[in-house]
PDB file of C-alpha atoms in Angstrom:
ATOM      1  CA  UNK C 181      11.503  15.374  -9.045  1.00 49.00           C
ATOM      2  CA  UNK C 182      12.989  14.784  -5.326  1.00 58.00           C
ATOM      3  CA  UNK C 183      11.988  11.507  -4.017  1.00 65.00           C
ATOM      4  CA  UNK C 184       9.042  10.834  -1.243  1.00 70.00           C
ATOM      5  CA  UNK C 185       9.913  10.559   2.415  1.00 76.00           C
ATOM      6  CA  UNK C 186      10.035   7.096   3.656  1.00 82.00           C
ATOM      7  CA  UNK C 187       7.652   5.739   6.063  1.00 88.00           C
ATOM      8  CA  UNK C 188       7.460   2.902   8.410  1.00 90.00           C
ATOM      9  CA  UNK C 189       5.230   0.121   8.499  1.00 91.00           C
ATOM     10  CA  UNK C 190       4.104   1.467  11.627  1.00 92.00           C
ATOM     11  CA  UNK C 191       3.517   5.229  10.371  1.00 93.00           C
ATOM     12  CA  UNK C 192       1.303   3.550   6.956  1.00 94.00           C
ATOM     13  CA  UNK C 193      -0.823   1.640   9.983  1.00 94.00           C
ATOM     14  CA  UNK C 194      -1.164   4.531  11.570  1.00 94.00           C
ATOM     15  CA  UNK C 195      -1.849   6.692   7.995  1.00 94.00           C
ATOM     16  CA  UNK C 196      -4.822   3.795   7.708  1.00 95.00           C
ATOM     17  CA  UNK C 197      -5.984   4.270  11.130  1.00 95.00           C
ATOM     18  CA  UNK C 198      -6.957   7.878   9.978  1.00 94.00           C
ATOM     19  CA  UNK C 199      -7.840   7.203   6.247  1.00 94.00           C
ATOM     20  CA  UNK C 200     -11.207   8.897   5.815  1.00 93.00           C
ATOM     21  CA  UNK C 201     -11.638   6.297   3.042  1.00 94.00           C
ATOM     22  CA  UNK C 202     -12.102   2.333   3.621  1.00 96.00           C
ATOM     23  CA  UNK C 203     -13.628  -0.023   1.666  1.00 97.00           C
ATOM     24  CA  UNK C 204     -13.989  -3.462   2.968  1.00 97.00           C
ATOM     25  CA  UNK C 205     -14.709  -6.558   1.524  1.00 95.00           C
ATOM     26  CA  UNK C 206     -15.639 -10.198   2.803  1.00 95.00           C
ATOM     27  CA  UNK C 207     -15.005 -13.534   1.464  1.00 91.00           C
ATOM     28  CA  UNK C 208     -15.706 -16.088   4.033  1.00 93.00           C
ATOM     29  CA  UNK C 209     -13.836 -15.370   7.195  1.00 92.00           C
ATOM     30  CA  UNK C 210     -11.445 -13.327   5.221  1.00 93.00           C
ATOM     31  CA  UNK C 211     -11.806  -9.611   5.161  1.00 95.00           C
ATOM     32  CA  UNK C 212      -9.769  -7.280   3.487  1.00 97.00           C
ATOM     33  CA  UNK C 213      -9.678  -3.408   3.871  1.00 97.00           C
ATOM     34  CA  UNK C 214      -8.646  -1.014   0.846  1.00 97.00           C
ATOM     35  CA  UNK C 215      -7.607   2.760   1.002  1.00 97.00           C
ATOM     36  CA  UNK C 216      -8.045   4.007  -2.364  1.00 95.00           C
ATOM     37  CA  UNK C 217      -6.518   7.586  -1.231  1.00 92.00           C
ATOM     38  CA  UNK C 218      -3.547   6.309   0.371  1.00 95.00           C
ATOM     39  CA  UNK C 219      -1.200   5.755  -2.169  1.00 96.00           C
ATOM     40  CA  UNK C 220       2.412   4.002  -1.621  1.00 96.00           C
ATOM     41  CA  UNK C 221       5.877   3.771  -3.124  1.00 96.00           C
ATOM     42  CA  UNK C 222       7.695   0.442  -2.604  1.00 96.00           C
ATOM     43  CA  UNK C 223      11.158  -0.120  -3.377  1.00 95.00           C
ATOM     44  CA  UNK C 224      12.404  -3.615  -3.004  1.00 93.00           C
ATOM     45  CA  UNK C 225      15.503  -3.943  -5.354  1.00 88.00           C
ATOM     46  CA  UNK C 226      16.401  -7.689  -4.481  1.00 88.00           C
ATOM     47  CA  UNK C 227      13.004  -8.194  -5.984  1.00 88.00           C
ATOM     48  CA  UNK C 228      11.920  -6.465  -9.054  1.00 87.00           C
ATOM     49  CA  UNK C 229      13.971  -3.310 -10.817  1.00 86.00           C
ATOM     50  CA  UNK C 230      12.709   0.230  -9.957  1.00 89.00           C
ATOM     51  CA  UNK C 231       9.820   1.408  -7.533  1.00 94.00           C
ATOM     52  CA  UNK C 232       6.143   0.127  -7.623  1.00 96.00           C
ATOM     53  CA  UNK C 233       3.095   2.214  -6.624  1.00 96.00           C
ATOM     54  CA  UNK C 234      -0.527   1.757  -5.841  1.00 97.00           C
ATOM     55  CA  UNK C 235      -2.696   1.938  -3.127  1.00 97.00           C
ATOM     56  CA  UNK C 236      -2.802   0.232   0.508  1.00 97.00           C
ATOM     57  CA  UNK C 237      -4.382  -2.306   1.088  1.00 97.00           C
ATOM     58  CA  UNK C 238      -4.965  -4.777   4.565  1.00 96.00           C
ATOM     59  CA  UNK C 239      -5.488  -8.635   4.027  1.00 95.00           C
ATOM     60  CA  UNK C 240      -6.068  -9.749   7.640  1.00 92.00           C
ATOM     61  CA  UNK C 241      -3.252  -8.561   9.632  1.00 92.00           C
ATOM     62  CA  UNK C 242      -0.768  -8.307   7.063  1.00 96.00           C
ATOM     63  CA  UNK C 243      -0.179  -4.741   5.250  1.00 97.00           C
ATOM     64  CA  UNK C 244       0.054  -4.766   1.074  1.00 97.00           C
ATOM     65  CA  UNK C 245       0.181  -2.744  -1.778  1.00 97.00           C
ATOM     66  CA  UNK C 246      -2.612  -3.028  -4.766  1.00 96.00           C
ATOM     67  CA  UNK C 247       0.505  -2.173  -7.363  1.00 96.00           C
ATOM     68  CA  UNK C 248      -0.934  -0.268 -10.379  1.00 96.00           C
ATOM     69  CA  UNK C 249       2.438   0.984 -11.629  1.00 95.00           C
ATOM     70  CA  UNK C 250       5.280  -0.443 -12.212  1.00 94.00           C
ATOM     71  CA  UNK C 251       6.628  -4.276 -12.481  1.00 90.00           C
ATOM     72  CA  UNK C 252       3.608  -6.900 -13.756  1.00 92.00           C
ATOM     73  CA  UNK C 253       0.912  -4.065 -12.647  1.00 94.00           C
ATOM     74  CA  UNK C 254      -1.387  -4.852 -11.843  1.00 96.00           C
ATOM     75  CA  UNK C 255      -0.928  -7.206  -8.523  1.00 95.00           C
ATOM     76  CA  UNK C 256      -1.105  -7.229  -4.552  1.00 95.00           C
ATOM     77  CA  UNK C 257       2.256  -7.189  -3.100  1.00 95.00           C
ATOM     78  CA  UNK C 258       2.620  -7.959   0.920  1.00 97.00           C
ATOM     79  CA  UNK C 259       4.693  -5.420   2.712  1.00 96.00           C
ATOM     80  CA  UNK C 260       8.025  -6.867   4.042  1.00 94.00           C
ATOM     81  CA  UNK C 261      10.104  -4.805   6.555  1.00 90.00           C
ATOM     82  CA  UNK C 262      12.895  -4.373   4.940  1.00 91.00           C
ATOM     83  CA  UNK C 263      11.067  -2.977   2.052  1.00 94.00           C
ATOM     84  CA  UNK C 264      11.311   1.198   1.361  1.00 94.00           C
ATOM     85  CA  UNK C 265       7.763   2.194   1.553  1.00 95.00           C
ATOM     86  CA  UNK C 266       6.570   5.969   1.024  1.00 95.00           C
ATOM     87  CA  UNK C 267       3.284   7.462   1.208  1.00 93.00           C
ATOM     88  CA  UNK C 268       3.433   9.496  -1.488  1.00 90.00           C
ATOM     89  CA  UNK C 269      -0.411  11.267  -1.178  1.00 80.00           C
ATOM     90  CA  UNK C 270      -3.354  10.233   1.192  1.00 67.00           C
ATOM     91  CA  UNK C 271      -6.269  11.091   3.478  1.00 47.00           C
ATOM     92  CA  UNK C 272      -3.534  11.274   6.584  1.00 40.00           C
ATOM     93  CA  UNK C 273      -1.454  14.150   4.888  1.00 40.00           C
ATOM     94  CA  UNK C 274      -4.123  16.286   4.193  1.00 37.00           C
TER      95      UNK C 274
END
């Protein structure tokens, strides 16, 4: 299998922008957006062994993953900068 392309942080907010797909949800003056069809790859080796995957997900301003595979699935991760994020399928590459 040949590994996904990575992606910026900025090229997921703009995959989100176009996401055909958003659920929101409110609690309080939080509100957090998920893209069930825009699924990610994270790779963050200081952290946790092998890749993670799951769908994005916006908390406020900060970008996260909704991990369903991978290390102590399931869980919200926040998206660091250094991390090696791919969009492996999604609403923006169809």
């Amino acid at each position: 299998t040949s590994q996904p392309a990575p992606s910026s942080l900025g090229e997921l907010r703009e995959a989100m922008a176009g996401a055909r797909r958003v659920q929101t949800r409110s609690y309080g003056n939080r509100t957090i957006r998920l893209f069930p069809e825009l699924w990610l790859e994270v790779l963050r080796p200081a952290r946790w062994a092998g890749p993670v995957r799951g769908f994005a997900m916006e908390d406020g301003s900060q970008l996260c993953v909704f991990v369903l595979v991978g290390q102590d699935a399931p869980r919200v991760v926040a998206l660091e900068a250094a991390d090696a994020i791919s969009i492996i399928r999604g609403d923006a590459q169809t």
